[in-house]
PDB file of N, CA and C in Angstrom:
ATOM      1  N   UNK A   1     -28.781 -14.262 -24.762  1.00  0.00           N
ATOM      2  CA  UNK A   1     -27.341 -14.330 -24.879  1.00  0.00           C
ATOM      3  C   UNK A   1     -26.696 -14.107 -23.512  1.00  0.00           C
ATOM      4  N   UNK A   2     -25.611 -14.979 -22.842  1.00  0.00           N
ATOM      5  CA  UNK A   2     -24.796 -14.930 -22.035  1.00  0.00           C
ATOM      6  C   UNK A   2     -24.138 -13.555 -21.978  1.00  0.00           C
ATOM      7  N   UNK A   3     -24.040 -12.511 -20.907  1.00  0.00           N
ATOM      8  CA  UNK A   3     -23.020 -11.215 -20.979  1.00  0.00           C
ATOM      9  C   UNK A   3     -21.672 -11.720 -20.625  1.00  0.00           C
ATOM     10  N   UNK A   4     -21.647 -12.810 -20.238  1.00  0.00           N
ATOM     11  CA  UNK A   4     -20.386 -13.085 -19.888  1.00  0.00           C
ATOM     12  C   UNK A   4     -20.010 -15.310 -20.538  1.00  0.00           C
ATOM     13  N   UNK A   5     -18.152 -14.962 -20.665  1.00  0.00           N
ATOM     14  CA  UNK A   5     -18.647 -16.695 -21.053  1.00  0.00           C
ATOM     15  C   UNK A   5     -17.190 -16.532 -21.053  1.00  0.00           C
ATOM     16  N   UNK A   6     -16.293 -17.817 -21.437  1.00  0.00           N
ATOM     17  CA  UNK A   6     -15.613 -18.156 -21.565  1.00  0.00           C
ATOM     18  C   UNK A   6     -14.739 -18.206 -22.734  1.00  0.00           C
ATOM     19  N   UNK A   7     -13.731 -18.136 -23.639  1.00  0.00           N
ATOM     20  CA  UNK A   7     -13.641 -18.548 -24.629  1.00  0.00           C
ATOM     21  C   UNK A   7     -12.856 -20.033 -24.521  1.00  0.00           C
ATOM     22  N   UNK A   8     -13.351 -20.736 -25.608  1.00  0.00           N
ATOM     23  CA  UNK A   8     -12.267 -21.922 -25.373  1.00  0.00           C
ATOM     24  C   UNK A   8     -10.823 -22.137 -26.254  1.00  0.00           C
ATOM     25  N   UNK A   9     -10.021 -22.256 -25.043  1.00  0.00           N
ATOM     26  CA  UNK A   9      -8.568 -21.966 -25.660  1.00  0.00           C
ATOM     27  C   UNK A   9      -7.615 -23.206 -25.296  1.00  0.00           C
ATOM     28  N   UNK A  10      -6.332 -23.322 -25.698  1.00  0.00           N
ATOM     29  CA  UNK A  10      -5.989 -24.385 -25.184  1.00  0.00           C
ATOM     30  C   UNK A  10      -4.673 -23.792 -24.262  1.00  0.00           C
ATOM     31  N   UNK A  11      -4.528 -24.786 -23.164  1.00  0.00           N
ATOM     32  CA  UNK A  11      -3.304 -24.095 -22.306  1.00  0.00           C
ATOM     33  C   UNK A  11      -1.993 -24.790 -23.500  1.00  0.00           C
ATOM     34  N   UNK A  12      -2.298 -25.055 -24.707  1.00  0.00           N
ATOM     35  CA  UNK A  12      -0.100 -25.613 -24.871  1.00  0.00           C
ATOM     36  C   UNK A  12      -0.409 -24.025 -26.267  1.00  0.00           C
ATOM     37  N   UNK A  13      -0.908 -23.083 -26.422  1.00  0.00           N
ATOM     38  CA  UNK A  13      -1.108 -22.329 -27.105  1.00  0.00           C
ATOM     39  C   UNK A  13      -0.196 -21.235 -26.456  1.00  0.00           C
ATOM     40  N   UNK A  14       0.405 -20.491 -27.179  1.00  0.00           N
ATOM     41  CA  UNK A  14       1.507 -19.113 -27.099  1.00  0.00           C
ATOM     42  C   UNK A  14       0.308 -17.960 -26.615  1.00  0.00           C
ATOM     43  N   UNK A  15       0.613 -17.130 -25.583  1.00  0.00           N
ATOM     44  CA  UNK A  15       0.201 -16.122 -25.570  1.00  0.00           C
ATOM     45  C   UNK A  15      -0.039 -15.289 -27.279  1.00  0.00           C
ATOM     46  N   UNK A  16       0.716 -15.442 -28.055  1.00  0.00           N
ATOM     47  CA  UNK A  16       0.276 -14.520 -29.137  1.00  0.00           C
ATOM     48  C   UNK A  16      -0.756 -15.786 -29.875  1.00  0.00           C
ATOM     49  N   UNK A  17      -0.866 -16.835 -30.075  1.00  0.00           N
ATOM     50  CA  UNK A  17      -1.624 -17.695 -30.766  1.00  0.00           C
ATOM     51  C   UNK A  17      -2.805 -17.647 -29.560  1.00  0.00           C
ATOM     52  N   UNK A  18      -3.080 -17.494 -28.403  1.00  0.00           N
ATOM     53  CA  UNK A  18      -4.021 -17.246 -27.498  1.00  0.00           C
ATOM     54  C   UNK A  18      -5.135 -15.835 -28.051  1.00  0.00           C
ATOM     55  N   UNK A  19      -4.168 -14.741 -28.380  1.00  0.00           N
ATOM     56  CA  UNK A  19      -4.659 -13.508 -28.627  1.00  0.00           C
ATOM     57  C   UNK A  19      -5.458 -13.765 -30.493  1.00  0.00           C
ATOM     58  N   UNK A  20      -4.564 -14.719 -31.102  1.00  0.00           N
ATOM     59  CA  UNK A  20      -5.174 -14.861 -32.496  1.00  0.00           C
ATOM     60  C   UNK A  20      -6.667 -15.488 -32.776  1.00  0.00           C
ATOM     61  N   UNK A  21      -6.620 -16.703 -31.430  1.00  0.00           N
ATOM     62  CA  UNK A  21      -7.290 -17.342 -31.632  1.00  0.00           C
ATOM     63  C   UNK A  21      -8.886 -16.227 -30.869  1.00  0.00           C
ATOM     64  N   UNK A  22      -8.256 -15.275 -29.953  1.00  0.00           N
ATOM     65  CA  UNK A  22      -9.773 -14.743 -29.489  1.00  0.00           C
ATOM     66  C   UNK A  22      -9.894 -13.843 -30.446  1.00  0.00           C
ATOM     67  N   UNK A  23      -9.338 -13.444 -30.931  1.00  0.00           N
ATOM     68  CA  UNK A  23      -9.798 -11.932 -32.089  1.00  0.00           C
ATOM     69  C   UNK A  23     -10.335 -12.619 -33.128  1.00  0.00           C
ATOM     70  N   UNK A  24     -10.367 -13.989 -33.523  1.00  0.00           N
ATOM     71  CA  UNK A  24     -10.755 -14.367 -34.349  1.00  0.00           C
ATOM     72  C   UNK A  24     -12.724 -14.738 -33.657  1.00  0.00           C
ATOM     73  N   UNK A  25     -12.256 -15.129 -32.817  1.00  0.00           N
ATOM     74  CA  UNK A  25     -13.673 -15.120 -31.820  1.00  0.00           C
ATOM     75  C   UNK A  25     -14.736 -13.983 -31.618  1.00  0.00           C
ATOM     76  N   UNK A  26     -13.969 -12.772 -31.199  1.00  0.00           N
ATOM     77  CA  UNK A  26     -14.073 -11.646 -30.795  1.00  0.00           C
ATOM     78  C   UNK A  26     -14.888 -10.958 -32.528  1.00  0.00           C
ATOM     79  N   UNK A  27     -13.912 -11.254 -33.440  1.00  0.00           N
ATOM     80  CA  UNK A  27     -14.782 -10.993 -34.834  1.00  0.00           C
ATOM     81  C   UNK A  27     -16.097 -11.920 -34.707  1.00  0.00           C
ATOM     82  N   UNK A  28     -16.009 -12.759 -34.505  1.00  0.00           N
ATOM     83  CA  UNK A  28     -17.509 -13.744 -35.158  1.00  0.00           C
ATOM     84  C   UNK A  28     -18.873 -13.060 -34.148  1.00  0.00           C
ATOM     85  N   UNK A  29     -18.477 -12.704 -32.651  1.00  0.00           N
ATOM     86  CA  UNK A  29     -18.983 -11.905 -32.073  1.00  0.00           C
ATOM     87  C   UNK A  29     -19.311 -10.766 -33.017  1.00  0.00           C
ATOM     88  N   UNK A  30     -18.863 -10.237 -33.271  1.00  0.00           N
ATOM     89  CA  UNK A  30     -19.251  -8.991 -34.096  1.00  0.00           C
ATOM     90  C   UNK A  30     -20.062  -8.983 -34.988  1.00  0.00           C
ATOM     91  N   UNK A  31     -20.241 -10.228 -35.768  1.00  0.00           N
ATOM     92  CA  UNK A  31     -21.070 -10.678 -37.017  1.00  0.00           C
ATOM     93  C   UNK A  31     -22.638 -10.514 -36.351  1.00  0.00           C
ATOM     94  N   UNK A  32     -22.610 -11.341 -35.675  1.00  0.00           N
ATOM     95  CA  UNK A  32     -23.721 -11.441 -34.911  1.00  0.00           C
ATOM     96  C   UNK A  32     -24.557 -10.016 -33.939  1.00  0.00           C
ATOM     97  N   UNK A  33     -23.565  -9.448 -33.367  1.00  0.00           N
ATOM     98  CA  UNK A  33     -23.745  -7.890 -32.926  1.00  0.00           C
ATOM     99  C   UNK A  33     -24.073  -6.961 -33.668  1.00  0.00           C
ATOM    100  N   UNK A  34     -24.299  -6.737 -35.204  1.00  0.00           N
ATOM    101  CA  UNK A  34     -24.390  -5.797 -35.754  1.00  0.00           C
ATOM    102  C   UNK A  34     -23.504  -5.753 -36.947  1.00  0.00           C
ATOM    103  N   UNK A  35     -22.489  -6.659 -37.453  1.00  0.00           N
ATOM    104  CA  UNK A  35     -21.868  -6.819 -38.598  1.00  0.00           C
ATOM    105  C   UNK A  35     -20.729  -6.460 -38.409  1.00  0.00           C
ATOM    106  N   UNK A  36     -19.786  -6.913 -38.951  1.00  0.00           N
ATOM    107  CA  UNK A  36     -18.104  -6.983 -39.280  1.00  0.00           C
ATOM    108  C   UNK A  36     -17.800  -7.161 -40.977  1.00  0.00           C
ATOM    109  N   UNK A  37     -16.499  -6.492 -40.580  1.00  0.00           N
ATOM    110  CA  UNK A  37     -16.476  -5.957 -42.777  1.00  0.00           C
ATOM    111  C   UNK A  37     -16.125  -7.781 -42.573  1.00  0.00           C
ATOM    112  N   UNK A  38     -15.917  -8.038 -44.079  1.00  0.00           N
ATOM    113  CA  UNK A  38     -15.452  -9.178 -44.632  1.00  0.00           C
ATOM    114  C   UNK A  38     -13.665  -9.181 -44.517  1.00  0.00           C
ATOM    115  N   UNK A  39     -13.107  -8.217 -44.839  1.00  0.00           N
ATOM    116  CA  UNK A  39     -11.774  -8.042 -44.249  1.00  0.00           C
ATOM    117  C   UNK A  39     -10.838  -8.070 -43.027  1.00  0.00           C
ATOM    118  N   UNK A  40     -11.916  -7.822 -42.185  1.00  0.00           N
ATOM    119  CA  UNK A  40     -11.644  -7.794 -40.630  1.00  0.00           C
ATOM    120  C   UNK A  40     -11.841  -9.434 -40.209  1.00  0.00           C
ATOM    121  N   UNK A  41     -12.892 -10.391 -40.805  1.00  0.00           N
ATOM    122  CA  UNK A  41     -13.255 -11.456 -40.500  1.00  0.00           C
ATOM    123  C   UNK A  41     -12.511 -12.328 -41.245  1.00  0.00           C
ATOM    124  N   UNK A  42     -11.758 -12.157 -42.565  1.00  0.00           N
ATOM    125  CA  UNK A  42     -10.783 -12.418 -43.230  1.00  0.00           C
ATOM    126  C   UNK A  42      -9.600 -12.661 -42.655  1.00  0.00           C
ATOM    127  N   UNK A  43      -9.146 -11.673 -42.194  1.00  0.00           N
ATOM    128  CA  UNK A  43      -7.367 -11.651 -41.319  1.00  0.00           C
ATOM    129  C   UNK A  43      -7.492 -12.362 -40.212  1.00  0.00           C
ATOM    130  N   UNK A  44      -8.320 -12.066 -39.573  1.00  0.00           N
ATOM    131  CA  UNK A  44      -8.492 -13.075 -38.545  1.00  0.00           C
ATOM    132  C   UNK A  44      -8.868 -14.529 -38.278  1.00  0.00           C
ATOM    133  N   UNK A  45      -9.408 -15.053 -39.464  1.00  0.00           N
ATOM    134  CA  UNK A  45      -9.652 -15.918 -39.452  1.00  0.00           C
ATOM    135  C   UNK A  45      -8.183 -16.859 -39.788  1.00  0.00           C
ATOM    136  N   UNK A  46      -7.725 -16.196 -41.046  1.00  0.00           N
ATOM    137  CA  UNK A  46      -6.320 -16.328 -41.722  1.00  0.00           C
ATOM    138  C   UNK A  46      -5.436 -16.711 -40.568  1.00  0.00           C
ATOM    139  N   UNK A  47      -5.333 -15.783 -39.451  1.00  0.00           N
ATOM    140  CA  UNK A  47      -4.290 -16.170 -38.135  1.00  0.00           C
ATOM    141  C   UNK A  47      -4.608 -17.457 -37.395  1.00  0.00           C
ATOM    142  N   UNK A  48      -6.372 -17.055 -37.556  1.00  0.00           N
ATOM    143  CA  UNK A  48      -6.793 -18.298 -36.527  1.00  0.00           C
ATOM    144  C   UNK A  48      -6.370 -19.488 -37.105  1.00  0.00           C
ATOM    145  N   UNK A  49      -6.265 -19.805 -38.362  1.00  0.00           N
ATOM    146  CA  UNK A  49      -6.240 -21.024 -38.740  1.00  0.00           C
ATOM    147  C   UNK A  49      -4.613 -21.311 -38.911  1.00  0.00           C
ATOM    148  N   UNK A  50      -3.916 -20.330 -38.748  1.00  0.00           N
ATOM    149  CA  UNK A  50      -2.322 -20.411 -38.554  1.00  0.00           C
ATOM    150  C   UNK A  50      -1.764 -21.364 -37.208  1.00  0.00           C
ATOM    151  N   UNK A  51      -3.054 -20.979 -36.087  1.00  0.00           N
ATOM    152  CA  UNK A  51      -2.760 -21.626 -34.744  1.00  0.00           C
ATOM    153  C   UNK A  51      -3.716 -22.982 -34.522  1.00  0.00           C
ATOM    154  N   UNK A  52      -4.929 -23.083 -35.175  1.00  0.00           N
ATOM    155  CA  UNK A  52      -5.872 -24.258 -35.699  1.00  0.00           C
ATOM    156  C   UNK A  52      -5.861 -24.820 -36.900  1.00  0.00           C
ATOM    157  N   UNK A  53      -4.447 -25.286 -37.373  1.00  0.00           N
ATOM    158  CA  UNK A  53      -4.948 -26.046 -38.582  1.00  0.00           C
ATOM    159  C   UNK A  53      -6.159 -26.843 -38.823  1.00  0.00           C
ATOM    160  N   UNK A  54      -6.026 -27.899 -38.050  1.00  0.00           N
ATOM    161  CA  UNK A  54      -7.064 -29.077 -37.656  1.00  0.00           C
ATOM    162  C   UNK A  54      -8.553 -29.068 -38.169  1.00  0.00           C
ATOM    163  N   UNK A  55      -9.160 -29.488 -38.953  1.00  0.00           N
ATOM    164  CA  UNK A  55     -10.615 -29.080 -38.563  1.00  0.00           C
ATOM    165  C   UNK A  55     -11.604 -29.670 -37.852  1.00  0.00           C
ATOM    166  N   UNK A  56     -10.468 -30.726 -37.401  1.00  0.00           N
ATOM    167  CA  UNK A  56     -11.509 -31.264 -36.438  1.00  0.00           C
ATOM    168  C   UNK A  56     -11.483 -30.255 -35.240  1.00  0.00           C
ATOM    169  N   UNK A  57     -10.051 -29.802 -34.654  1.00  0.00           N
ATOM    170  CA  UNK A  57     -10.100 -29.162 -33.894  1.00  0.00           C
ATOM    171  C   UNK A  57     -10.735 -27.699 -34.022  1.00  0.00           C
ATOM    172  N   UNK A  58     -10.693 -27.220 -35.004  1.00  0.00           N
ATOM    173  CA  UNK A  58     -11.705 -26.054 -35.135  1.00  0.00           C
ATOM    174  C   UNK A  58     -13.029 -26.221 -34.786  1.00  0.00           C
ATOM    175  N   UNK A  59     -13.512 -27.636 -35.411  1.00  0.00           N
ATOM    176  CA  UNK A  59     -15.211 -28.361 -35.439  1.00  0.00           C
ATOM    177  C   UNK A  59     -15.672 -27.989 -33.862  1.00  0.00           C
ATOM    178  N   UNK A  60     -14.326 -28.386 -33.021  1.00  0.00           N
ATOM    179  CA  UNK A  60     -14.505 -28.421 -31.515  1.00  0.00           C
ATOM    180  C   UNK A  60     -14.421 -27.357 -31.221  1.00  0.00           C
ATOM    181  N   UNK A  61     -13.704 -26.197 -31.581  1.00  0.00           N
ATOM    182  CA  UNK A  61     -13.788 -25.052 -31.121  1.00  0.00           C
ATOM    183  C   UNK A  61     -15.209 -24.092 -31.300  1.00  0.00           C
ATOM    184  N   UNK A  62     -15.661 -25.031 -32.673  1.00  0.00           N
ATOM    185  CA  UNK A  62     -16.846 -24.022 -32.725  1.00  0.00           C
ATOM    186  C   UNK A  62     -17.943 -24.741 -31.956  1.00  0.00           C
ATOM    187  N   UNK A  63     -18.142 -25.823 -31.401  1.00  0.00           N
ATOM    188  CA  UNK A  63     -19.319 -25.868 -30.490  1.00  0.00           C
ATOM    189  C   UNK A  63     -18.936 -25.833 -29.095  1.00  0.00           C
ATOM    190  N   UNK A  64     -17.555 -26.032 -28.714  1.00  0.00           N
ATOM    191  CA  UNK A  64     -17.515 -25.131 -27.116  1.00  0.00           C
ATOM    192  C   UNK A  64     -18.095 -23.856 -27.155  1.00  0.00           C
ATOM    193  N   UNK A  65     -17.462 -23.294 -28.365  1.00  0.00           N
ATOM    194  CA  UNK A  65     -17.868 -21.492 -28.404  1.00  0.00           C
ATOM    195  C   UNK A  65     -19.501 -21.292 -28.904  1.00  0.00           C
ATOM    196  N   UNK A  66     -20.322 -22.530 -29.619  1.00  0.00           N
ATOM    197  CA  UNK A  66     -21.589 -21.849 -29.586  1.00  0.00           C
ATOM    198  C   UNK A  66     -22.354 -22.525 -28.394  1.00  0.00           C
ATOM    199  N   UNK A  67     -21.928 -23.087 -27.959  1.00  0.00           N
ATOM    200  CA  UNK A  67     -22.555 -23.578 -26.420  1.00  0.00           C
ATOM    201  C   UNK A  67     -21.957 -22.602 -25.651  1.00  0.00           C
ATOM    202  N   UNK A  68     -21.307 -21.786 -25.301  1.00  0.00           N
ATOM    203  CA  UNK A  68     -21.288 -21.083 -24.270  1.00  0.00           C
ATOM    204  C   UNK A  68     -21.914 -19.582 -24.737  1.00  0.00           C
ATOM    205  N   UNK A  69     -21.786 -19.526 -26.207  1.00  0.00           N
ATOM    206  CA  UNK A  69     -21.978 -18.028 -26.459  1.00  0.00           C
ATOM    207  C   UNK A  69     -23.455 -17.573 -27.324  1.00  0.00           C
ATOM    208  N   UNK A  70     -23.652 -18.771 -28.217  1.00  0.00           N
ATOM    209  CA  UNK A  70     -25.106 -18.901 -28.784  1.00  0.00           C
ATOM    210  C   UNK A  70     -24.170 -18.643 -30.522  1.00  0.00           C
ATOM    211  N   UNK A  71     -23.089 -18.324 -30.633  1.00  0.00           N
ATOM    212  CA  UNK A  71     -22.519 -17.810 -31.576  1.00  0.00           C
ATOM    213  C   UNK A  71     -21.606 -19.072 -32.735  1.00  0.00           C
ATOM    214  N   UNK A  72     -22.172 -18.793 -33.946  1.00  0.00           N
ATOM    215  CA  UNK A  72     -21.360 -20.536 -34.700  1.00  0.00           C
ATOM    216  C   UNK A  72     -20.073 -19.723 -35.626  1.00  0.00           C
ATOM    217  N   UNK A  73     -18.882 -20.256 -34.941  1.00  0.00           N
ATOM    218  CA  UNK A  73     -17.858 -20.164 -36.130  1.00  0.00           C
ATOM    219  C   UNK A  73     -18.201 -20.538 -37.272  1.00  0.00           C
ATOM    220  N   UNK A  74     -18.259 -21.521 -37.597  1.00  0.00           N
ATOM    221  CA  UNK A  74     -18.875 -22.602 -38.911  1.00  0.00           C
ATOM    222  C   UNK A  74     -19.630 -21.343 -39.600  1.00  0.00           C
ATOM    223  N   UNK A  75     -20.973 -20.889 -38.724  1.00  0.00           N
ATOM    224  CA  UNK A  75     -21.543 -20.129 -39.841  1.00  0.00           C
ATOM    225  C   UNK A  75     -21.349 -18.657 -40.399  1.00  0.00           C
ATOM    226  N   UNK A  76     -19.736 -18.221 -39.489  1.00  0.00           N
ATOM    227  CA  UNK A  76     -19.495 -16.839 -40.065  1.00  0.00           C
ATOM    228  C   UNK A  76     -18.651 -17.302 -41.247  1.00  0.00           C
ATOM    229  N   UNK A  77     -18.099 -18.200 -40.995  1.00  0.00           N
ATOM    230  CA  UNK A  77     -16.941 -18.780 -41.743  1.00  0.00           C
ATOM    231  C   UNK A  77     -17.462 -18.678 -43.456  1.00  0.00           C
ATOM    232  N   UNK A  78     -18.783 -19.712 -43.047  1.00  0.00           N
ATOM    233  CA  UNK A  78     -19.754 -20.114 -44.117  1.00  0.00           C
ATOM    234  C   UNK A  78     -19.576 -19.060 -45.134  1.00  0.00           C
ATOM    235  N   UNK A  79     -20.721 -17.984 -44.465  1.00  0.00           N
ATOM    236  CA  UNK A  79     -20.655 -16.491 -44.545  1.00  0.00           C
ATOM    237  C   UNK A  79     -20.004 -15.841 -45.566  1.00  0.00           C
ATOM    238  N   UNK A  80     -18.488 -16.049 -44.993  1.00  0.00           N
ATOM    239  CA  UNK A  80     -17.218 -15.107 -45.222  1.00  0.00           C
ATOM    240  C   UNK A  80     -17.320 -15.838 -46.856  1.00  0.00           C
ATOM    241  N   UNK A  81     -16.863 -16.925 -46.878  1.00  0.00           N
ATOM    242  CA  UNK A  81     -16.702 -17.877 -47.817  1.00  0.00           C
ATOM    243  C   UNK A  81     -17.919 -17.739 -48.920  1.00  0.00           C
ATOM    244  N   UNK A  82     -19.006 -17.561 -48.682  1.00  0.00           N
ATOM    245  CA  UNK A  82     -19.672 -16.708 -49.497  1.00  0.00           C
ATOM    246  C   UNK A  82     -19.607 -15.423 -50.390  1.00  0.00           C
ATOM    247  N   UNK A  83     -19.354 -14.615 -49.691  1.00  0.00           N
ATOM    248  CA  UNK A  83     -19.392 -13.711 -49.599  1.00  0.00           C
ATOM    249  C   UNK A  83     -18.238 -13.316 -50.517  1.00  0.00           C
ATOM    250  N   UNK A  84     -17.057 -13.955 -50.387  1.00  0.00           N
ATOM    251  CA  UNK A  84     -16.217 -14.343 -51.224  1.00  0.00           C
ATOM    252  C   UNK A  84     -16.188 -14.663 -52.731  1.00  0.00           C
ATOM    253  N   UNK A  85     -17.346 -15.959 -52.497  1.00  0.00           N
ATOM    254  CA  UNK A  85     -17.800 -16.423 -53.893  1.00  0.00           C
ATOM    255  C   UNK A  85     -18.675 -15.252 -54.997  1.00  0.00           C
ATOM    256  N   UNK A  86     -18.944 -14.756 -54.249  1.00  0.00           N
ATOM    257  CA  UNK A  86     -20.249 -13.413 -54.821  1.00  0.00           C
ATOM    258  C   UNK A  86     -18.783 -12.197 -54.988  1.00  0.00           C
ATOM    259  N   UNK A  87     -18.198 -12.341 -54.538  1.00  0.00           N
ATOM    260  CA  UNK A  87     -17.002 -10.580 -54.950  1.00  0.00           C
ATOM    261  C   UNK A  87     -17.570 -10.160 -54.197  1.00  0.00           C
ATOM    262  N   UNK A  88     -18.048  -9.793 -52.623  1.00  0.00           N
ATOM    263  CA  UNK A  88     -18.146  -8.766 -51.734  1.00  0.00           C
ATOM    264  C   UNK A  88     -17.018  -8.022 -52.123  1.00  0.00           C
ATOM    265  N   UNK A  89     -17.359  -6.970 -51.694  1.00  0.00           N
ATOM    266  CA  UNK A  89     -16.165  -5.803 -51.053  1.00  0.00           C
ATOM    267  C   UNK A  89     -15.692  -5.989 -49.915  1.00  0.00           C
ATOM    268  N   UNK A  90     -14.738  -6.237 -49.801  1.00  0.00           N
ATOM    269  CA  UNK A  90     -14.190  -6.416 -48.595  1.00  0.00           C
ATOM    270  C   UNK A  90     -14.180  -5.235 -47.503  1.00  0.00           C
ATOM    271  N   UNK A  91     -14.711  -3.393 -47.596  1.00  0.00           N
ATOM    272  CA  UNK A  91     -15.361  -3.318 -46.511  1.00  0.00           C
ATOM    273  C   UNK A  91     -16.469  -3.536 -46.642  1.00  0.00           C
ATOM    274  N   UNK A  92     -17.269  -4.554 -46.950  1.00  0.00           N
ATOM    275  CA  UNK A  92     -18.801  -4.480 -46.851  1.00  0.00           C
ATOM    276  C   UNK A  92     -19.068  -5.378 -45.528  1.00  0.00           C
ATOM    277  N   UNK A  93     -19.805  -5.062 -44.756  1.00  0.00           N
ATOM    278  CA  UNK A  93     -20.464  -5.832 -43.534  1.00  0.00           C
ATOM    279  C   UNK A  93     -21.359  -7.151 -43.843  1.00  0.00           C
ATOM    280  N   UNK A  94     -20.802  -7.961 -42.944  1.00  0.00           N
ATOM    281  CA  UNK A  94     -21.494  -9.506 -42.966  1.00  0.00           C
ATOM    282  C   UNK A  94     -21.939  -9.454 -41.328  1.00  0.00           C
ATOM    283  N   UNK A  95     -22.978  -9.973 -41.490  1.00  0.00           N
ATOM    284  CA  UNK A  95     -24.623 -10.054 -40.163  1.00  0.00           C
ATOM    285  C   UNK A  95     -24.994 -11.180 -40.446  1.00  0.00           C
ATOM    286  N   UNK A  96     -25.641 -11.882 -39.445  1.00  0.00           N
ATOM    287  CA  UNK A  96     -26.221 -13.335 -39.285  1.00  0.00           C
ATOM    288  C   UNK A  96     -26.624 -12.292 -37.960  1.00  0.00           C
ATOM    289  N   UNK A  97     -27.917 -13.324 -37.964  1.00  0.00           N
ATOM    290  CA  UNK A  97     -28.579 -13.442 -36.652  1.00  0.00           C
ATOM    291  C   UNK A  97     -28.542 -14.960 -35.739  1.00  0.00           C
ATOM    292  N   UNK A  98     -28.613 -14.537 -34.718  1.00  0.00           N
ATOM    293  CA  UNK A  98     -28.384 -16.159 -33.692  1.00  0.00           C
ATOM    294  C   UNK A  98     -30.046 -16.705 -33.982  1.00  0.00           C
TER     295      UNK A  98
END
């Protein structure tokens, strides 16, 4: 794994839709690090997609971000959306490995 990387953002994005779109990043990181509740990956995702409707443009966001980071939106998403389907608890922790 890269210690350092980029996130990919777009310059016509608002400083606060900038900050939505990395915390939503910044969570999927977490999945992968050791786990993030389902609630935390929930809200954030919720914002992210406030500033990414698109899915194509999401599609693109998630392989800039797993090419630079080793990390797949798509599959926390997956995940979440699971996890969902089953009644997690929403603090319960969701983990994937890269």
């Amino acid at each position: 794994m890269p210690q350092s990387y980029t996130y990919p953002i777009s310059n016509q994005w608002t400083t606060e839709e900038i900050i939505d779109v990395v915390n939503f990043l910044v969570a999927v990181e977490k999945v992968y690090q050791g786990g993030n509740s389902l609630a935390a990956i929930q809200a954030s995702y919720a914002k992210f997609k406030a500033v990414v409707p698109s899915k194509s443009e999401e599609k693109q966001i998630d392989r800039d971000f797993k090419t630079t980071s080793g990390y797949s939106t798509y599959q926390v998403v997956k995940a979440m959306k699971d996890a969902l389907n089953k009644q997690v608890s929403a603090k319960d922790k969701i983990r994937l490995e890269v």
